[in-house]
XYZ file of C-alpha atoms in Angstrom:
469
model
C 113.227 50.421 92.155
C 115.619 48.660 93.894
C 117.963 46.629 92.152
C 116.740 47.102 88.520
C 116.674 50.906 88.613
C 120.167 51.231 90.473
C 121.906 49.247 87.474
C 119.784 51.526 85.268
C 121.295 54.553 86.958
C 124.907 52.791 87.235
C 125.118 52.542 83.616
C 123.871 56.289 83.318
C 126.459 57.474 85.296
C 128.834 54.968 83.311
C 127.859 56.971 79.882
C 129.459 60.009 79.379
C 127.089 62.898 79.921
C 125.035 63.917 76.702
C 127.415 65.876 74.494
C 128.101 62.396 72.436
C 127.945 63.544 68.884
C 125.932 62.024 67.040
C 124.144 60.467 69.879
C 122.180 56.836 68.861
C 119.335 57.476 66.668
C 120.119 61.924 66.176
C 119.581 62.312 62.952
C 115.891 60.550 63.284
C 115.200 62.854 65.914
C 115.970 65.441 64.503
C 113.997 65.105 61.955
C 111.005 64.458 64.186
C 111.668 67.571 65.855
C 111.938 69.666 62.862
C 108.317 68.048 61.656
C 106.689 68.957 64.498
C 107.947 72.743 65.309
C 106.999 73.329 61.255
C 103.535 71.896 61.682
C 101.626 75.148 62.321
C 99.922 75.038 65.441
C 98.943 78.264 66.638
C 94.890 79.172 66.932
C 94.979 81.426 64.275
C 96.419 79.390 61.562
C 97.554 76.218 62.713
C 95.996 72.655 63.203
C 97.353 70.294 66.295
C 95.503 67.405 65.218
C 97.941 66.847 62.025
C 100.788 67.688 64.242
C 99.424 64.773 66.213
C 98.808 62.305 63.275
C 102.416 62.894 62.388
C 103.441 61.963 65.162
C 101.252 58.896 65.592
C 102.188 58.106 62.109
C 105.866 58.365 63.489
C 105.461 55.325 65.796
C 103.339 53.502 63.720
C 106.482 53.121 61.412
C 108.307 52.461 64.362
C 106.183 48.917 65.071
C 103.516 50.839 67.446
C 100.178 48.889 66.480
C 96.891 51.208 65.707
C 95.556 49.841 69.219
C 98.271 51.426 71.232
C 97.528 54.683 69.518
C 95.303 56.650 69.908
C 94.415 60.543 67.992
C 91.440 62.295 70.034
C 89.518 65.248 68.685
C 86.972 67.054 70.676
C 83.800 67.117 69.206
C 83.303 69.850 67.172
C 86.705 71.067 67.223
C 88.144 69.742 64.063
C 91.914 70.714 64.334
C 92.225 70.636 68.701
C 93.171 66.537 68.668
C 95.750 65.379 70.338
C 98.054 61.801 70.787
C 97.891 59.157 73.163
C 100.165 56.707 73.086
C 100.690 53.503 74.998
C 104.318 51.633 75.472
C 103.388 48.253 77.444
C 105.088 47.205 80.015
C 106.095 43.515 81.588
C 103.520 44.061 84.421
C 99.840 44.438 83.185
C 98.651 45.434 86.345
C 101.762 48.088 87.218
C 100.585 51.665 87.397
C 101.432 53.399 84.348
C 104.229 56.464 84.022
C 102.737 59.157 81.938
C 104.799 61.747 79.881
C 102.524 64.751 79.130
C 103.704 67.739 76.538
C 101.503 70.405 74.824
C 101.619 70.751 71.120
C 100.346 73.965 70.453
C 102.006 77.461 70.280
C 101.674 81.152 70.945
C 101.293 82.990 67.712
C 104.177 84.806 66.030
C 104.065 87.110 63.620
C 106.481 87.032 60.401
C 107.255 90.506 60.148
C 108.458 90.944 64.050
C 110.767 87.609 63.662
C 113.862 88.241 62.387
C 113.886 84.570 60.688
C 110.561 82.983 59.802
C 108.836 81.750 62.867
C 107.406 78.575 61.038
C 110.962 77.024 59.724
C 113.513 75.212 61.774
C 116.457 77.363 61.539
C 119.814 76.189 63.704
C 122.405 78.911 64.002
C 124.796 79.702 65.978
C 124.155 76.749 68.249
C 120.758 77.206 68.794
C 117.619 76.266 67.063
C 114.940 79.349 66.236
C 111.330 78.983 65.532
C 107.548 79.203 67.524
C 108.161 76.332 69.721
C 111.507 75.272 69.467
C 111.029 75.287 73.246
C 107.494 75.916 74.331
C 107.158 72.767 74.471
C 107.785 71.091 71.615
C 111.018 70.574 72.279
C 109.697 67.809 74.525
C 107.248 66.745 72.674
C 110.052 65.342 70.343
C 111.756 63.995 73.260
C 108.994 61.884 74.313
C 107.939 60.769 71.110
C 111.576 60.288 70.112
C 112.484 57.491 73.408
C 108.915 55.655 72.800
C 110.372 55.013 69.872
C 113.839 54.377 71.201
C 112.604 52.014 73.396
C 110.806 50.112 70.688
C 113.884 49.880 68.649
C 115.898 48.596 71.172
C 113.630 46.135 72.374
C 113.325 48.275 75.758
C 110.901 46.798 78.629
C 110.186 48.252 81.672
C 108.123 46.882 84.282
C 105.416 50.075 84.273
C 103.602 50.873 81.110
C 104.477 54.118 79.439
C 102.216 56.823 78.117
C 102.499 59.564 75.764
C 99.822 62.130 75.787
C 100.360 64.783 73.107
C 97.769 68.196 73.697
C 96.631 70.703 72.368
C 95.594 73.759 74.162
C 97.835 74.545 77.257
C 98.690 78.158 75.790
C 95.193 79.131 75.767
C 94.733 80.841 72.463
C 90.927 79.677 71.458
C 91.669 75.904 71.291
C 89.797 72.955 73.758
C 92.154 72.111 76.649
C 93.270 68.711 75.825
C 94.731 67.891 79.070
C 92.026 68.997 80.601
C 89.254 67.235 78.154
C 90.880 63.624 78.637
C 90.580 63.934 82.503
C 86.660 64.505 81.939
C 86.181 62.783 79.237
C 88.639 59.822 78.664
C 90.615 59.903 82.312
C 91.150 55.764 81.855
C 93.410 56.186 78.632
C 95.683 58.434 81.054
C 96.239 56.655 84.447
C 99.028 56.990 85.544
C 101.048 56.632 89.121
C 102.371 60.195 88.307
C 103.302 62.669 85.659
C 106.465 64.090 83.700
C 105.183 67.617 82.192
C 107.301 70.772 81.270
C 107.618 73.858 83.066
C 111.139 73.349 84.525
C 115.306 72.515 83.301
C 118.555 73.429 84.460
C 119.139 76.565 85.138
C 122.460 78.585 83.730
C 124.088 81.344 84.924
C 125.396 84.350 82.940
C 128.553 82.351 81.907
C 126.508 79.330 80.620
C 127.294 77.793 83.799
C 124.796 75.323 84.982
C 123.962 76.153 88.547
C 120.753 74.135 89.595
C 118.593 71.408 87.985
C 114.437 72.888 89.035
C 111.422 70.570 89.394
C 107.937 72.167 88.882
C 106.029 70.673 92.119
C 103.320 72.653 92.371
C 101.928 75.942 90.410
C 99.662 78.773 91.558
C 96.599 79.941 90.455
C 95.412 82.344 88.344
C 92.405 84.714 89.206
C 91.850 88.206 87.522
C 89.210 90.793 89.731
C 87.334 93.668 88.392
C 87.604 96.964 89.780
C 84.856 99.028 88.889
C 83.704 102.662 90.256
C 80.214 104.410 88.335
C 79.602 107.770 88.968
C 76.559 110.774 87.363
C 79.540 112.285 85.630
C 78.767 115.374 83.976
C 80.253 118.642 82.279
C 84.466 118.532 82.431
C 83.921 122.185 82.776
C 82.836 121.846 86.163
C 85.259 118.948 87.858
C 84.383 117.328 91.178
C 86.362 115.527 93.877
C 84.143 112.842 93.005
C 85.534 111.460 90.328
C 85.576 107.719 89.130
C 89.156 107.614 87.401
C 90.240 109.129 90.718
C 88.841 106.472 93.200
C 90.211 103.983 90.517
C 93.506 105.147 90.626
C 93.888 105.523 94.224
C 92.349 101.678 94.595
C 95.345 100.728 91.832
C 98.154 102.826 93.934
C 97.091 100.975 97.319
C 97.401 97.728 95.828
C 101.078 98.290 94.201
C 101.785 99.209 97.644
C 100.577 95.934 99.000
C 102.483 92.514 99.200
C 100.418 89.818 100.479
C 102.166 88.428 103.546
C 104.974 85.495 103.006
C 103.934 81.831 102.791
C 106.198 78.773 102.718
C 104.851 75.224 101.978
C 107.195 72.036 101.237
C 108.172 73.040 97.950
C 109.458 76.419 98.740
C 110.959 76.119 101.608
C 113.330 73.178 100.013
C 113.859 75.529 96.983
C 115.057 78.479 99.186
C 116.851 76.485 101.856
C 118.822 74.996 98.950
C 119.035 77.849 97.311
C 120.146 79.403 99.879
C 123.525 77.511 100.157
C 123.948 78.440 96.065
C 123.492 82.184 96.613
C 125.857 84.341 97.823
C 126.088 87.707 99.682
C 123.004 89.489 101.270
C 120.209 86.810 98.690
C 121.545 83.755 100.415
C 121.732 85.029 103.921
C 117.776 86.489 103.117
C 116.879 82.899 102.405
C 118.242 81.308 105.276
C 116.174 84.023 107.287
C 112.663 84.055 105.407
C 112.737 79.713 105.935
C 113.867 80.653 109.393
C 110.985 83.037 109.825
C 108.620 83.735 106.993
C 107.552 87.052 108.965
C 110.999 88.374 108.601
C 110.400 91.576 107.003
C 113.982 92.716 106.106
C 114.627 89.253 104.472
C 111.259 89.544 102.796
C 111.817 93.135 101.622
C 115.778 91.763 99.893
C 113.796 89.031 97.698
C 111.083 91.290 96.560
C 113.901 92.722 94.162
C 113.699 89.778 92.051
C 110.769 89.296 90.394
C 111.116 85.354 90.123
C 111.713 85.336 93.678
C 108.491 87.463 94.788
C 106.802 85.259 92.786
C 107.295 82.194 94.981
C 107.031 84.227 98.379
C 103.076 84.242 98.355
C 99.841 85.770 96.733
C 100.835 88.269 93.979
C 98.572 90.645 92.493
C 98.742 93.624 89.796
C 96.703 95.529 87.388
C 97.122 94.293 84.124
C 94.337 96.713 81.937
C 92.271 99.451 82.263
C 89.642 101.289 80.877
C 87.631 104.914 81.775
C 85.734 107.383 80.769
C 83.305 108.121 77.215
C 84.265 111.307 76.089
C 87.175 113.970 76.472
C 85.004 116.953 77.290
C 83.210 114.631 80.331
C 83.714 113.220 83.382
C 83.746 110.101 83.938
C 80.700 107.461 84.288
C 82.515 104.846 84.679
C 86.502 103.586 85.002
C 87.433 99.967 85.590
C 90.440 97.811 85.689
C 91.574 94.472 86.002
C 93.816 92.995 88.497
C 95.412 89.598 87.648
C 96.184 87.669 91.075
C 98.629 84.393 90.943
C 97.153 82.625 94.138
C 99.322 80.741 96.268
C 98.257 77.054 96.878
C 96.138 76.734 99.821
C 94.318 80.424 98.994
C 90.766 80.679 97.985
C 89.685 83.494 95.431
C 87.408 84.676 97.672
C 90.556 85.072 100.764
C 92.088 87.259 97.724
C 88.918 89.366 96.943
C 88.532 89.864 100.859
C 91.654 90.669 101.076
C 91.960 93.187 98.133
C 88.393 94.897 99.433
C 90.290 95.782 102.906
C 93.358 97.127 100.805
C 91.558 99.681 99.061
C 88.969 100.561 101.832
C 86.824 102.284 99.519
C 83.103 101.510 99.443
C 82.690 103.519 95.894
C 85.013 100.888 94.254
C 83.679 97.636 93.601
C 85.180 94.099 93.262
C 84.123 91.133 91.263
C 86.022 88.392 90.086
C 86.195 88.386 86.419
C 88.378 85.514 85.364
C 89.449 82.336 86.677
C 91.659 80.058 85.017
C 90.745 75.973 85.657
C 92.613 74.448 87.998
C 92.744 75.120 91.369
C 95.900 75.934 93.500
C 96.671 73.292 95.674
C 99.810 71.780 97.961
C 101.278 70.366 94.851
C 102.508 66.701 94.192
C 104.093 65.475 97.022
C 108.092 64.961 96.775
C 108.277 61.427 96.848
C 111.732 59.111 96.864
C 109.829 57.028 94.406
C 109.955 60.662 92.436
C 112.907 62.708 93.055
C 115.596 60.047 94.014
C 116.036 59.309 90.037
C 115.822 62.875 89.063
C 119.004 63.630 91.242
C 120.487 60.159 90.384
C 120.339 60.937 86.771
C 120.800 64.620 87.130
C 124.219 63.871 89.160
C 125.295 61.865 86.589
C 124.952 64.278 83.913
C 125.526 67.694 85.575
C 128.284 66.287 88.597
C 127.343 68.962 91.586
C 124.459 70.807 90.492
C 121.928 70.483 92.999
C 118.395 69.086 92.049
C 115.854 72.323 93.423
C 111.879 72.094 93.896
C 110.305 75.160 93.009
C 106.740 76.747 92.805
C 105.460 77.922 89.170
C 103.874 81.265 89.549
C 102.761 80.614 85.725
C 100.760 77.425 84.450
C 100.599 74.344 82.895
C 98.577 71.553 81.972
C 99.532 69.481 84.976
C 96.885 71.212 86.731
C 93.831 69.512 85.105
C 95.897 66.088 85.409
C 96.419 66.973 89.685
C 92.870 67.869 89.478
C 92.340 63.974 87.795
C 94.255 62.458 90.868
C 97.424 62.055 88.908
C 100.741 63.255 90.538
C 102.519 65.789 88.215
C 105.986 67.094 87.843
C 107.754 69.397 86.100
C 111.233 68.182 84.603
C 112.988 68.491 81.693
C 116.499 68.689 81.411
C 116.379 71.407 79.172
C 118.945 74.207 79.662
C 117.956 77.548 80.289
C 120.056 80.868 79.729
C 118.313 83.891 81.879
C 116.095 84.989 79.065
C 114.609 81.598 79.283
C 114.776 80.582 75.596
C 112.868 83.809 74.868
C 109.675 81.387 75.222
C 106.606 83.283 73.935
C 108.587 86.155 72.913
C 110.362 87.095 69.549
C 113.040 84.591 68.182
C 112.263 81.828 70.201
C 114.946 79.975 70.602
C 116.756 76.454 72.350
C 120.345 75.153 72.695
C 121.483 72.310 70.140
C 123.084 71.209 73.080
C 120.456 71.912 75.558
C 118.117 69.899 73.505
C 119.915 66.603 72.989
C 121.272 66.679 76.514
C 117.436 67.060 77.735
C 116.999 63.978 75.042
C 119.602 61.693 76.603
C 118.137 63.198 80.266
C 114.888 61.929 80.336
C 115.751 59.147 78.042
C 117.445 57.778 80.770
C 114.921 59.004 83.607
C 112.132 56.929 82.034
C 113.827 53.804 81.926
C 114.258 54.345 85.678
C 110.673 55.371 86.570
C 109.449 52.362 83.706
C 111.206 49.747 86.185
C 110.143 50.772 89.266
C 107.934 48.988 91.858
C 104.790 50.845 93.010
């Protein structure tokens, strides 16, 4: 990047840090923004590919000619299309940067909102609405610089590429992520990835207090228990009963935690976090990177969920279901037991491993469910990667640390690490601890969180877009 990207990063540490007001080009984006969160896109009701011509038709009016755009729909699937979009750089053969961000949205109901879920509403500095965050709060960002760097007659040495999906939240629709690695994985190259999934991180105060990157996400596997059994007359109860065996398989395996495991990415996100947290949480970090085996340091981060969720395999028991009648004993009970996976665990290791918990041959276990993609040792942290992130970062939030961490959730970056392209979470979007209430009622995002995260990775992508390879 050498010389190009440092004056890049000089004059973003020359700018003052977001907050400008208006910043170049707001009230356009705004307006973008507002398009796309009221462009229905839920399963139910909704339809991603207009949310995608809108935006196509977006850069279109900004000078982007039909062959650099590109709307796919799955066969058959009418109102799953999506966006590509293609900003050409000086080098033809340079290895494109890709900026990846879902379209669709969870459903939300009218009469639970307190405001409607399908109109832009900013109050109080913030903006409501289904997906004023999740994630198409990023969406407008990347559509917004394409077009930023059109207007201003940008040129990086990299191409650029927008892919707009539908389908990441898993509601009914065709993955698109996933469907242009199989089926159009050319219109995608990329050297690596930008995706969602990560910001900066505020305290209770509002306080920013570290800047995450997603780089790397677990799996997702769901088992069925399952115990049959004669049954018979309630009248005349047995010690062998199927709801019982059930139960006692569900109580050994909230007793369980799967033992700790540390790969790159977490053992960089607690050893810095470690130096962030204070009292008895710090010192437990220090220890667990010290020696993952440490059960007393192990036992202090179990208390936070978030935490527990980066220390290894997780499993719980997310349904259940026993029994045909009230006056009988049971035939049958069964449950399900979602597992997050750490990377570098098979299913199978996690069935095993779940069998020898509940050591109980009347209590069977299948998997049931596995969710594509396929936990792995993430994308590698790269210089080429994470020394802009922190150069940019520094110059917006002075001090805050720039963290790697492991995404116990998912994303659509999965399909594109399966494709052999590098992904990363990053954002710049601030997060309060209720994390934008994303998926939940009265979804909601900072007016300033959002155009800081605007100016953030408008300034990011310049770097990555004049980069060598």
């Amino acid at each position: 990047m050498q010389k190009l990207a440092a004056a890049l990063v000089a004059l973003a540490i020359a700018t003052p840090a977001a907050a400008q007001s208006p910043q170049p080009g707001e009230a356009a984006f705004r307006g973008l923004y507002k398009e796309l969160v009221e462009t229905n896109t839920t399963f139910s009701a909704g339809d991603c590919t207009l949310a995608a011509q809108r935006m196509a038709a977006r850069l279109k009016t900004a000078g982007f000619p039909d062959s650099d755009l590109t709307v796919f729909i799955p066969p058959g699937r009418p109102k799953d299309g999506g966006l590509v979009a293609v900003y050409p750089g000086k080098d033809p053969k340079a290895k494109a940067v890709l900026l990846l961000a879902h379209i669709d949205v969870v459903e939300a109901k009218r009469e639970d909102w307190t405001r409607d879920p399908f109109t832009l509403i900013e109050e109080g500095g913030y903006f409501y609405a289904r997906g004023a965050s999740d994630d198409k709060a990023q969406a407008a960002i990347f559509t917004d610089l394409l077009i930023r760097f059109r207007q201003e007659g940008f040129k990086g040495r990299r191409p650029i590429k927008l892919a707009l999906t539908c389908g990441e939240e898993g509601g009914g629709h065709v993955n698109g992520a996933a469907w242009l690695v199989a089926n159009k994985r050319d219109l995608i190259d990329a050297a690596f990835a930008l995706n969602e999934g990560a910001g900066v991180n505020l305290d209770g105060s509002g306080k920013p207090v570290a800047h995450t990157v997603l780089a790397g996400e677990k799996s997702s596997t769901s088992y069925k228990l399952e115990v049959t059994n004669p049954g018979g007359h309630s009248s005349r109860p047995v010690p062998d009963n199927a709801i019982y065996h059930l139960a006692r398989a569900i109580d050994r395996i909230s007793a369980y935690s799967f033992p700790v495991m540390l790969n790159e990415t977490t053992r960089s996100y607690f050893t810095q976090m470690a130096r962030i947290s204070s009292g008895e949480t710090g010192a437990a970090m220090t220890a667990i990177v010290a020696n993952p085996a440490d059960a007393g340091a192990a036992a202090i981060l179990r208390r936070d969920p978030s935490v527990n969720a980066m220390l290894g395999t997780t499993c719980v028991a997310t349904q259940l279901q026993a029994g045909h009648a009230p006056n009988a004993l049971p035939q049958r009970a069964n449950a399900t037991i979602n597992c997050r996976i750490f990377p570098g665990v098979s299913g199978e290791e996690v069935r095993d491993a779940l069998i020898k918990v509940i050591d109980n041959p009347a209590v069977s276990v299948s998997t049931a469910m596995v969710r594509p993609g396929v936990a792995d040792a993430g994308p590698p942290l790269t210089p080429q990667v994470m020394d802009p992130i922190r150069q940019v970062s520094q110059s917006m939030w002075p001090g805050v640390p720039v963290i790697p961490f492991l995404l116990a959730a998912g994303t659509d970056g999965k399909a594109l690490i399966a494709g052999g392209i590098p992904t990363y979470g990053v954002s710049g979007i601030a997060y309060e601890p209720d994390q934008g209430r994303i998926h939940g009622l009265n979804e909601r995002i900072g007016v300033k969180s959002l155009l800081d995260a605007r100016e953030f990775s408008y300034r990011l992508v310049q770097v990555y877009a004049s980069q060598k390879d």
